[in-house]
Tab-separated table of C-alpha atoms and ligand atoms in Angstrom:
chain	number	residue	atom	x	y	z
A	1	UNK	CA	154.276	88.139	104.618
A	2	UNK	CA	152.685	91.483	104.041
A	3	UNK	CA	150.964	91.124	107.251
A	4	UNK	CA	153.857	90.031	109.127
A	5	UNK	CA	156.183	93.086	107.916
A	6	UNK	CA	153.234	95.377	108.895
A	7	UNK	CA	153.524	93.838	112.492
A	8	UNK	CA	157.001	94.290	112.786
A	9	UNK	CA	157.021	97.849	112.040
A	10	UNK	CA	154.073	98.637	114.752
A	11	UNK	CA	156.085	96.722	117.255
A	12	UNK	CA	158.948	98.867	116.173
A	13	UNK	CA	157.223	102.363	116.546
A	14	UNK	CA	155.598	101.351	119.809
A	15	UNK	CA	158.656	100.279	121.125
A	16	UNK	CA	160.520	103.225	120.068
A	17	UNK	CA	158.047	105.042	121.440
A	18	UNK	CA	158.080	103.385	124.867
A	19	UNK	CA	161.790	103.763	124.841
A	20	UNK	CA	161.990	107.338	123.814
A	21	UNK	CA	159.494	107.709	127.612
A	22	UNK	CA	161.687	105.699	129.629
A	23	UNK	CA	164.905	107.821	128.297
A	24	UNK	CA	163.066	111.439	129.274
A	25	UNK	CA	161.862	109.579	132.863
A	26	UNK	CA	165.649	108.262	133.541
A	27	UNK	CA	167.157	111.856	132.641
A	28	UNK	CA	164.758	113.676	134.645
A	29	UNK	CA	165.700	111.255	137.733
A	30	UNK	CA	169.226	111.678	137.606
A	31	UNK	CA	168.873	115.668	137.120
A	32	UNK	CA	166.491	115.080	140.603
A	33	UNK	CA	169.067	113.584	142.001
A	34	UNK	CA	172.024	115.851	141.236
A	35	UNK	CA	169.792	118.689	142.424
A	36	UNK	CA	169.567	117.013	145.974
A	37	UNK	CA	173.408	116.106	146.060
A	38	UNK	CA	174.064	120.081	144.822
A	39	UNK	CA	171.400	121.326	148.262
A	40	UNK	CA	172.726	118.520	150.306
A	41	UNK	CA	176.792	119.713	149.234
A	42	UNK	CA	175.703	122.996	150.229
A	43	UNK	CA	173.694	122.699	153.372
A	44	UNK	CA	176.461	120.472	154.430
A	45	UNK	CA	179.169	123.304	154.092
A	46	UNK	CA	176.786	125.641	155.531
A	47	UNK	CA	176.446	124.150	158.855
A	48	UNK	CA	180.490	124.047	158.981
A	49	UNK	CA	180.964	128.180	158.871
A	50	UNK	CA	181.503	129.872	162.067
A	51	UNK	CA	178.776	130.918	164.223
A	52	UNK	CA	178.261	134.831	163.243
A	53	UNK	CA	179.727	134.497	159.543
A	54	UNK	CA	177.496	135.166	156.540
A	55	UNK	CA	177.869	134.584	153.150
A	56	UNK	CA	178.010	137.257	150.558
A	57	UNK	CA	179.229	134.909	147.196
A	58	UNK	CA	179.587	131.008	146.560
A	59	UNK	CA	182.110	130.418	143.277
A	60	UNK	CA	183.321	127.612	141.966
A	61	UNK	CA	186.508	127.878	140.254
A	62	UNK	CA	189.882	126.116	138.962
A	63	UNK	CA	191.069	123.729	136.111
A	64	UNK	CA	190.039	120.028	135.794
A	65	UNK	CA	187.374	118.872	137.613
A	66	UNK	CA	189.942	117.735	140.297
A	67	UNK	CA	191.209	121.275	140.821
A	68	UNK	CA	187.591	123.021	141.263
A	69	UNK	CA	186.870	124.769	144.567
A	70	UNK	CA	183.941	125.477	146.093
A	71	UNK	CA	184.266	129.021	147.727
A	72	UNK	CA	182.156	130.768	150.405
A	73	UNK	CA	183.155	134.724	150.624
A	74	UNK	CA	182.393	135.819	153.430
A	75	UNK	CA	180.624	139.349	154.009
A	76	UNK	CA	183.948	140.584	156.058
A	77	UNK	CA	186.003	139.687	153.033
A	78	UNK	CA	187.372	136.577	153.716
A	79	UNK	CA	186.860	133.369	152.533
A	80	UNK	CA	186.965	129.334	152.943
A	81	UNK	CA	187.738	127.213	150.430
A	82	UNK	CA	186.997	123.680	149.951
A	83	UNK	CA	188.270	121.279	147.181
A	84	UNK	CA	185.216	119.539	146.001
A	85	UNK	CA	187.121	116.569	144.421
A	86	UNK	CA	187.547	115.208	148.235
A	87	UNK	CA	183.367	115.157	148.084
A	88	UNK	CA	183.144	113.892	144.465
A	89	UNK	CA	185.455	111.207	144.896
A	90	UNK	CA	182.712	109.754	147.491
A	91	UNK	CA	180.086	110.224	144.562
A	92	UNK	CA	181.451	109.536	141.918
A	93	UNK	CA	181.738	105.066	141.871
A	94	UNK	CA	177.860	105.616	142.870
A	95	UNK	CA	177.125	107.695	139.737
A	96	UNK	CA	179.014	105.480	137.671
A	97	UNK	CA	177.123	102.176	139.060
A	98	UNK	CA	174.093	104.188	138.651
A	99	UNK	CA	174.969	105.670	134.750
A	100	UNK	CA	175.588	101.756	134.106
A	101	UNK	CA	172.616	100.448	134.892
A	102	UNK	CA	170.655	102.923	133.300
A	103	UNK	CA	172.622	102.638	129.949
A	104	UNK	CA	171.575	98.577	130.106
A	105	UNK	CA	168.069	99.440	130.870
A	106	UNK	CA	168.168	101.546	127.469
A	107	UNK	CA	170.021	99.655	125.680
A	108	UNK	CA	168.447	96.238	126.553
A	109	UNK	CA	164.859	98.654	125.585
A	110	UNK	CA	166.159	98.701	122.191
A	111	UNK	CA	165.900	94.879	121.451
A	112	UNK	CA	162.150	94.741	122.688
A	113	UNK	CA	160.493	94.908	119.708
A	114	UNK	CA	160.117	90.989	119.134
A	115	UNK	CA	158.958	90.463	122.544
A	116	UNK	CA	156.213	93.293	121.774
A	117	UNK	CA	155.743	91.532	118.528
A	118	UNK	CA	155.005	88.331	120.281
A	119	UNK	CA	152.168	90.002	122.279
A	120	UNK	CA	150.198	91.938	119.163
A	121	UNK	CA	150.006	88.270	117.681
A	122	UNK	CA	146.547	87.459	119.199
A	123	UNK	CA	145.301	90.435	118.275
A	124	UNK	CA	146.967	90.253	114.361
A	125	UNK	CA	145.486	87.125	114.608
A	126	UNK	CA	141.910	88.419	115.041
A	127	UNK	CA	142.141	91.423	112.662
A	128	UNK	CA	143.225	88.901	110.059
A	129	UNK	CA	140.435	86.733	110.682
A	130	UNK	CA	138.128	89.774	110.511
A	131	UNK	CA	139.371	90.683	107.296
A	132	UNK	CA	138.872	86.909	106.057
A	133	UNK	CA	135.684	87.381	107.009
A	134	UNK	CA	134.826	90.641	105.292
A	135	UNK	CA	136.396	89.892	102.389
A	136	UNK	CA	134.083	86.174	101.900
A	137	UNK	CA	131.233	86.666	99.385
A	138	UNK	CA	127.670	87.028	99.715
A	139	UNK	CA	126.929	83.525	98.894
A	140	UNK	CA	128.629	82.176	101.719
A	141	UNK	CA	126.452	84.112	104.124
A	142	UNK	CA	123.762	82.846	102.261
A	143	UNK	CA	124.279	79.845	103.006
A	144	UNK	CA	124.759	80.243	106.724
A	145	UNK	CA	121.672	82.404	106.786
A	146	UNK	CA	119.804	79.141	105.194
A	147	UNK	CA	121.571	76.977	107.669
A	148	UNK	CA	120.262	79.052	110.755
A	149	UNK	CA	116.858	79.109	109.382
A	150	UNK	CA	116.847	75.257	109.463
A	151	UNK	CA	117.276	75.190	113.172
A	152	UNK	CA	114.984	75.755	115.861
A	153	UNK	CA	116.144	75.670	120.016
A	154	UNK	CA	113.686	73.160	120.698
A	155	UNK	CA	114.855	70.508	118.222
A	156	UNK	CA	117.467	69.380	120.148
A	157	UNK	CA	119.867	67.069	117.750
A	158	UNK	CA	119.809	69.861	114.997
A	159	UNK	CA	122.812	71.856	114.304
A	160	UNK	CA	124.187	74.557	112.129
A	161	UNK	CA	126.284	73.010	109.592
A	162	UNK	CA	127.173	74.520	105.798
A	163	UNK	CA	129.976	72.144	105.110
A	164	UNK	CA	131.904	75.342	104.250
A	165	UNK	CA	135.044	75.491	105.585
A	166	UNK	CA	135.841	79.006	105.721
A	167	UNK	CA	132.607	79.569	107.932
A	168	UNK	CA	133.509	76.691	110.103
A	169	UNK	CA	134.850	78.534	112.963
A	170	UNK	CA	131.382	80.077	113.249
A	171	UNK	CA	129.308	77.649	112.878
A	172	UNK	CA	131.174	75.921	115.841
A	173	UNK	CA	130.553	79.276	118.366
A	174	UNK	CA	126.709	79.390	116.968
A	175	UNK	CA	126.146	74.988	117.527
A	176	UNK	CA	127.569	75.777	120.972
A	177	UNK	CA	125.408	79.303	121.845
A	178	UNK	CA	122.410	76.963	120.305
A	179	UNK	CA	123.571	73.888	122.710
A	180	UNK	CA	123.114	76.349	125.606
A	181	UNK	CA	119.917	77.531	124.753
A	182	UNK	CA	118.251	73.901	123.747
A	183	UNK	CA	119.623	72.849	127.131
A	184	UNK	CA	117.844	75.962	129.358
A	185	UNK	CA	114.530	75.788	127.173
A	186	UNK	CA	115.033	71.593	128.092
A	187	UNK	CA	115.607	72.581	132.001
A	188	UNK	CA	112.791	75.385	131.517
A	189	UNK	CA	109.958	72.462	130.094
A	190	UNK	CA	110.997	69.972	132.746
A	191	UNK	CA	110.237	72.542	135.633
A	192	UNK	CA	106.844	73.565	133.848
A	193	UNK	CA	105.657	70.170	133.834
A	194	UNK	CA	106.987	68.592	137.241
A	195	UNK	CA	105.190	72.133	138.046
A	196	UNK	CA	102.045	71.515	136.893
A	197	UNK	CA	102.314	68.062	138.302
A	198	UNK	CA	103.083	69.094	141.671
A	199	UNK	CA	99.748	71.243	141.743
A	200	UNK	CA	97.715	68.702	140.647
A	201	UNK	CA	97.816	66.694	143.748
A	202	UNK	CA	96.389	68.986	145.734
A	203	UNK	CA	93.818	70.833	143.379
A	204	UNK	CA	92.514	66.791	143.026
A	205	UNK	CA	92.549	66.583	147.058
A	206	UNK	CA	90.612	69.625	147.076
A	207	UNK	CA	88.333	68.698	144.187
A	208	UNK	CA	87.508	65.858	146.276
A	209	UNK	CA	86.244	67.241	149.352
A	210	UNK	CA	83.905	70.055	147.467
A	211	UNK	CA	82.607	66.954	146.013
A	212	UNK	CA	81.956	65.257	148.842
A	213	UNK	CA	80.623	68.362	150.900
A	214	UNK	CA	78.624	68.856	147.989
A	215	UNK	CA	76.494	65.109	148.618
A	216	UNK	CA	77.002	64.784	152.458
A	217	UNK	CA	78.310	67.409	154.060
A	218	UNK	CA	75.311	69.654	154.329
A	219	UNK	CA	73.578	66.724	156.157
A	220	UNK	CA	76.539	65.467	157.869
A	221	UNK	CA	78.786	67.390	160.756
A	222	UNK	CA	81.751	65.053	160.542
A	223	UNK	CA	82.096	65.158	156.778
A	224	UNK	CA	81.906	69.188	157.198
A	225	UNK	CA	84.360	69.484	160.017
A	226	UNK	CA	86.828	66.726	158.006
A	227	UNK	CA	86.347	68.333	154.588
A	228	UNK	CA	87.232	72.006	155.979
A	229	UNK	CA	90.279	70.588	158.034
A	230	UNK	CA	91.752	68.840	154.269
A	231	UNK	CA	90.582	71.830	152.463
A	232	UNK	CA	92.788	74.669	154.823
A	233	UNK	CA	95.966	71.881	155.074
A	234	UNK	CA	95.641	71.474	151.284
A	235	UNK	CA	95.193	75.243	150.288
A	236	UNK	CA	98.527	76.275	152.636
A	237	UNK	CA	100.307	73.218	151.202
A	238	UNK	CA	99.068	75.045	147.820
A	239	UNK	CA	100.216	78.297	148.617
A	240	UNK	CA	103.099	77.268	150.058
A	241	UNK	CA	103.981	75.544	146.473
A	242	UNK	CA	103.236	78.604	144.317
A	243	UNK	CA	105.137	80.645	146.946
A	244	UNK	CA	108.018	78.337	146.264
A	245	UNK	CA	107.980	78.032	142.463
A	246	UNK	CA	107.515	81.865	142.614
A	247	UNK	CA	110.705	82.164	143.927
A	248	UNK	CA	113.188	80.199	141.680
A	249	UNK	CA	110.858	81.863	138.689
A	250	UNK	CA	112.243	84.716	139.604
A	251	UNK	CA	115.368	83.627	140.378
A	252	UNK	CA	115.878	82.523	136.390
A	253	UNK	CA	114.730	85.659	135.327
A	254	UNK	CA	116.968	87.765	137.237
A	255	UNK	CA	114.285	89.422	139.185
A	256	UNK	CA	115.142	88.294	142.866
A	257	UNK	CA	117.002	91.511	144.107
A	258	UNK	CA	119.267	90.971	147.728
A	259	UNK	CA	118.619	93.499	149.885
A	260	UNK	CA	122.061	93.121	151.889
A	261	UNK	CA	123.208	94.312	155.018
A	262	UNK	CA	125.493	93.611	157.601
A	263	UNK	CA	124.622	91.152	159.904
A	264	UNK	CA	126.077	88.308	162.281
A	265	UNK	CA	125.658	84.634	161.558
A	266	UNK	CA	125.359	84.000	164.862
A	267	UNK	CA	122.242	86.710	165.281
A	268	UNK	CA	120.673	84.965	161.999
A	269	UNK	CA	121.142	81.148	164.019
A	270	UNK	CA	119.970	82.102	167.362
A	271	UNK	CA	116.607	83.411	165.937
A	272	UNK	CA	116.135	80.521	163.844
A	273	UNK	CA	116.984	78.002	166.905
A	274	UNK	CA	114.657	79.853	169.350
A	275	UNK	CA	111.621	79.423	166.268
A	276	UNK	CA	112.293	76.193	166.371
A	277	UNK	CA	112.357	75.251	169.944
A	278	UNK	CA	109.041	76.600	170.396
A	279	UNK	CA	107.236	75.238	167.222
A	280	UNK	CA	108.413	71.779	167.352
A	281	UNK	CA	108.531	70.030	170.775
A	282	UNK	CA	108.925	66.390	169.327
A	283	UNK	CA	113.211	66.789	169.011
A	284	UNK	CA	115.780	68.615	171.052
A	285	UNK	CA	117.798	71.354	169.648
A	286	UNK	CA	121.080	72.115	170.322
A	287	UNK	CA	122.906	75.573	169.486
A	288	UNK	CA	126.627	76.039	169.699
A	289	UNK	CA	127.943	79.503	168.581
A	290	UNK	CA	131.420	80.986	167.714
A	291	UNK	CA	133.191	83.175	170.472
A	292	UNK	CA	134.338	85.121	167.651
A	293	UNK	CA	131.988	87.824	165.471
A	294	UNK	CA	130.586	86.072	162.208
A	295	UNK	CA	130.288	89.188	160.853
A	296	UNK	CA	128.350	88.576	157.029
A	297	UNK	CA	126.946	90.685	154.185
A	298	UNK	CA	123.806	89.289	153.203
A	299	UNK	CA	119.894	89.697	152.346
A	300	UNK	CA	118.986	88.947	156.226
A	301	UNK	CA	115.878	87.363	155.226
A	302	UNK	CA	116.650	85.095	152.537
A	303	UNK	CA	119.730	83.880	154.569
A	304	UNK	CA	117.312	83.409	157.045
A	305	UNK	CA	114.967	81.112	154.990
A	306	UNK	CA	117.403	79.170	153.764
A	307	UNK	CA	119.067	78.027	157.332
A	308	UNK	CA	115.005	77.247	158.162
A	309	UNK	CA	115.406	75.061	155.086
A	310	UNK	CA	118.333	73.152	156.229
A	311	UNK	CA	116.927	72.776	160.183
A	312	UNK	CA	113.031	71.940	159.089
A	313	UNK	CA	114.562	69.600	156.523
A	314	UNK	CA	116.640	67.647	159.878
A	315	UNK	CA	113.370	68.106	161.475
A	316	UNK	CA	111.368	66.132	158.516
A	317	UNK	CA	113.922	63.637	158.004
A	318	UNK	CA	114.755	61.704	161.756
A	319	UNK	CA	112.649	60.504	163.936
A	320	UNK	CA	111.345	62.271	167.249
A	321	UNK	CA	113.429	62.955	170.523
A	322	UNK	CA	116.382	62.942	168.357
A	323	UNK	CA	118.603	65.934	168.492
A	324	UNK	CA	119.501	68.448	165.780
A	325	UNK	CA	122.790	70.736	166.671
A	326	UNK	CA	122.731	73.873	165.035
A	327	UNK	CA	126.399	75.645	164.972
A	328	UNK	CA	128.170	78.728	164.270
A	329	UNK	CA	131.728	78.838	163.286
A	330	UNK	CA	134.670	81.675	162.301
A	331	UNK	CA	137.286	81.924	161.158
A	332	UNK	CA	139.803	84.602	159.534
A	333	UNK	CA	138.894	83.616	156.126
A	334	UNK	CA	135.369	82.608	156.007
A	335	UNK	CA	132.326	82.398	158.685
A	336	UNK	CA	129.767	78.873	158.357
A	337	UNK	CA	127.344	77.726	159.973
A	338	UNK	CA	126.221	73.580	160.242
A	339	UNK	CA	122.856	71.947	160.477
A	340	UNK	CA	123.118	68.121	161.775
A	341	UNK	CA	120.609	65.488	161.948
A	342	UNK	CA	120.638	61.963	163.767
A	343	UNK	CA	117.903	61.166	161.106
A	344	UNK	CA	117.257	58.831	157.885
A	345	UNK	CA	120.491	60.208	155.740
A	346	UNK	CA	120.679	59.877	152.513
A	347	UNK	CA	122.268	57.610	149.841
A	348	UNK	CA	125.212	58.271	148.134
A	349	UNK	CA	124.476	57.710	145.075
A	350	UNK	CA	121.498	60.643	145.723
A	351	UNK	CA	123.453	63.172	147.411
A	352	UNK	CA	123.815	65.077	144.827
A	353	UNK	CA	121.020	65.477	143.228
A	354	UNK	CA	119.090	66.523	146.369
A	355	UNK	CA	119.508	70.160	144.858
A	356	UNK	CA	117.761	69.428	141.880
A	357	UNK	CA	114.170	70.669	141.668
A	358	UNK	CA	111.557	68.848	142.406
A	359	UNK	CA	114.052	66.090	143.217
A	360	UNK	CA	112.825	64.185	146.470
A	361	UNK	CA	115.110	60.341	147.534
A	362	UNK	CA	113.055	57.111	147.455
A	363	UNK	CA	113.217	57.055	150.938
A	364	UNK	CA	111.671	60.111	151.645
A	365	UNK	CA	108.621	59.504	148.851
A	366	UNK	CA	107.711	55.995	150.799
A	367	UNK	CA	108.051	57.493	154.369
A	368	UNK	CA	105.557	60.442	156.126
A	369	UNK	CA	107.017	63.548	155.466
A	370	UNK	CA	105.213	65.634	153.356
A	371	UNK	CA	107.377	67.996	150.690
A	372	UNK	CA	107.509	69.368	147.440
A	373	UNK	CA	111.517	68.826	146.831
A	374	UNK	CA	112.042	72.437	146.128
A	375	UNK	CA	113.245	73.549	149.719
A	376	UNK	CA	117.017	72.570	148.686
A	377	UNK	CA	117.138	74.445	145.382
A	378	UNK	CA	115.867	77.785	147.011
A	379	UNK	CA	117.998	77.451	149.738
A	380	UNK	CA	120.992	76.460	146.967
A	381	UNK	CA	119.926	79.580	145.172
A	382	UNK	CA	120.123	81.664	148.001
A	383	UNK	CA	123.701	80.483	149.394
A	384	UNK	CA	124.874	80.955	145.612
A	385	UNK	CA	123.950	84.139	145.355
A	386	UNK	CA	126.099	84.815	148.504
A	387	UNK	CA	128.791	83.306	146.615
A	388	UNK	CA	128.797	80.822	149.561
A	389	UNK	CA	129.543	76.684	149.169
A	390	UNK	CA	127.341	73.796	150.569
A	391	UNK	CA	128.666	70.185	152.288
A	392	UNK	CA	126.696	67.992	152.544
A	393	UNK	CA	128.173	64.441	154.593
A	394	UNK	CA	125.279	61.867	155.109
A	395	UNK	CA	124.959	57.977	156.037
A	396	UNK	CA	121.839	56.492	155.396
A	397	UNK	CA	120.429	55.588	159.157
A	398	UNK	CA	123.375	57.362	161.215
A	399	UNK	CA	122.371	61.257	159.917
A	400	UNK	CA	122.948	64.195	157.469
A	401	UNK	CA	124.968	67.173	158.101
A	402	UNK	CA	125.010	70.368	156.126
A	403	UNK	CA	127.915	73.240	156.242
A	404	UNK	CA	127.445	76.364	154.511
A	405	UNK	CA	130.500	78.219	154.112
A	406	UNK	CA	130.849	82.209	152.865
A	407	UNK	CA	134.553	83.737	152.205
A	408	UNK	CA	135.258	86.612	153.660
A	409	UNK	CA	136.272	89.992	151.477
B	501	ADP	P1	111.567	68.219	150.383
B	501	ADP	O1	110.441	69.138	150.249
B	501	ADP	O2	111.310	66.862	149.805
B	501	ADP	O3	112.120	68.158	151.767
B	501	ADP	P2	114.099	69.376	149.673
B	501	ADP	O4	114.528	70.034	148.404
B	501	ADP	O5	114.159	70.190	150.911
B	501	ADP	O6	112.665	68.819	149.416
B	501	ADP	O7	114.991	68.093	149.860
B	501	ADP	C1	115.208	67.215	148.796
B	501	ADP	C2	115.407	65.810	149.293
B	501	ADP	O8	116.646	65.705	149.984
B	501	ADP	C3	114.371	65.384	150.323
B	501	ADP	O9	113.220	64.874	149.675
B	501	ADP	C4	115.096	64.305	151.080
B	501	ADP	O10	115.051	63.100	150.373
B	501	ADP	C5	116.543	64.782	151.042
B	501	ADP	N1	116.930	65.444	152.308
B	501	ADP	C6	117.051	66.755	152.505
B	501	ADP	N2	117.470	67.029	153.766
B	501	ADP	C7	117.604	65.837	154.371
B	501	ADP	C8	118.009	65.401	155.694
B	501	ADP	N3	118.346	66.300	156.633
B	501	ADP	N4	118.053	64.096	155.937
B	501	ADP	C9	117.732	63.180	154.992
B	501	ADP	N5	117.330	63.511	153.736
B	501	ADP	C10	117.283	64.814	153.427
């Protein structure tokens, strides 16, 4: 109750207040605009004198406002009167449409105060909670404090839980902050160990062939030539994979700055389809770009990387003489550009989890082409950080096609 007649009265003072400001601003527009009636009135008469006369005096006289004259003496002692009620009776239905709405504006000003009440109520609400809070005893924060202590991010099923029910509004924000943390230290362990998996395969490979150079391949020039062959493809595949992980490591931690500039789409797509007509004669590239600029602000060499992803991935996935189109498209809202395959496709049901790390379809782990499954994330990552979308429409055996979309402004 106390509360509630405490509200009230702020509403009233800031409402009085407000009104008091919107009085002073619609007195000072009506003086304005009697002002440039009074200049306009006189201007007006002005222009009506004879050529050579000249002023000396203006006076307004007479009794009752519809009696008053407006008189120019002249400096050869005449004079020309005007009666001003012929000009006032013009002005004066304006005024009084003008006065009315004004007075309703005030007056209607004067009942705001539960409508300003209504909006401090959030805020009433929190500084009463606050004070709830202040005013609980030690022994309930002793309690949370032993509840906290109890927890630990990487047990996931634990929560914070006192049974108290003044502190349960708390408890519910801290389960959910600790819910988000179990879940990014969970995410954070699975890419550590499919990590650490990944770069076992080849460090074995390679293991392999120092072993074997070690018996025969002093003695034997095939073994030599083979072993040194595996050991450069495995050591780029190698680097290639740290490169990788390096990237969405940093991407977590914040630390992978864009360097943007502006840039065409279409500039970005033509380099990227001439690469790829001269590295890899086995399909047949086709580019179609936009008549229109694709004008886009962007890190020009991460957008770069990630369009490589999307065409080397259409290159990997169908088989050889089959064309990949690479396109270019504007609009007045957004610019895209699309990567299509005649390839493998993908299922449905794994569409969308190509974007997951490490994450490579059955299809692809039985067939030839080598990967790691972290091309999609980075180039995900990259797109998102462009605030840009990805579509992705694919039928297993007929062939994948990728559009990546950025807004404009
Ligand atoms: P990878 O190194 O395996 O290519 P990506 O992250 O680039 O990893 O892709 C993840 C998975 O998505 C691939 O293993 C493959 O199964 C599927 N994929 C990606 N692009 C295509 C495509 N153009 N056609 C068919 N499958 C694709």
């Amino acid at each position: 109750m106390r509360e509630n007649q405490k509200m009230s009265s702020i509403a009233r003072s800031i409402n009085f207040s407000f009104w008091r400001k919107r009085l002073t601003l619609l007195l000072c527009v009506d003086m304005l605009l009697f002002v440039m009636v009074a200049i306009t009135f006189a201007y007006w008469r002005g222009q009506l004198l004879p050529e050579d006369a000249i002023v000396k005096k203006i006076e307004i006289t007479g009794d009752g406002y519809r009696n008053w004259e407006y008189i120019q003496l002249l400096e050869d002692g005449s004079y020309i009167s005007y009666k001003l009620y012929e000009f006032l009776k013009y002005l004066v239905p304006s005024f009084l449409v003008l006065l009315a709405f004004e007075f309703i504006d005030i007056f209607s000003a004067m009942f705001n105060t539960a409508e300003i009440r209504r909006r401090l109520k959030p805020l009433n609400d929190l500084a009463t909670k606050a004070e709830q809070i202040s005013s609980l005893d030690a022994s309930h924060f002793e309690n949370l404090r032993e509840a906290i202590s109890q927890v630990s991010p990487s047990q996931t099923d634990l929560r914070i839980s006192t049974g108290d029910k003044d502190l349960q509004s708390i408890e519910v924000a801290l389960n959910n902050l600790l819910a988000r943390i179990q879940e990014s230290q969970k995410q954070q362990n699975r890419f550590i160990s499919d990590a650490s998996h990944e770069l076992r395969t080849p460090i074995a490979v390679i293991q392999g062939y120092v072993n074997m150079l070690d018996r025969w391949g002093k003695d034997d020039e095939s073994v030599l030539e083979e072993s040194i062959e595996a050991l450069k493809n495995e050591s780029e595949h190698m680097k290639e994979l740290v490169e990788q992980l390096l990237f969405l490591a940093r991407g977590d931690s914040g630390r992978n700055t864009l360097k943007k500039t502006q840039m065409d789409l279409r500039d970005l797509m033509q380099e990227v389809y001439d690469e790829s007509v001269m590295i890899d004669e086995k399909h047949t590239y086709k580019l179609e770009l936009d008549d229109k600029e694709a004008p886009l602000f962007g890190d020009l060499a991460m957008l770069k990387q990630s369009i490589r992803i999307f065409v080397q991935n259409a290159a990997k996935y169908s088989p050889e003489k089959n064309t990949i189109r690479l396109a270019v498209k504007a609009t007045e809202t957004s610019v895209s550009y699309m990567v299509q395959d005649e390839g493998i496709g993908i299922v449905e049901e794994q569409i969308s989890h190509i974007f997951e790390r490490f994450y490579r379809a059955d299809e692809t782990r039985g067939g030839s082409a080598e990967g790691s499954g972290l091309g999609l994330s980075i180039a995900k990552w990259i797109v998102d950080a462009h605030d840009g979308t990805i579509d992705v429409l694919s039928r297993p055996d007929i062939g994948t096609r990728f559009t990546i979309t950025f807004h404009r402004g």
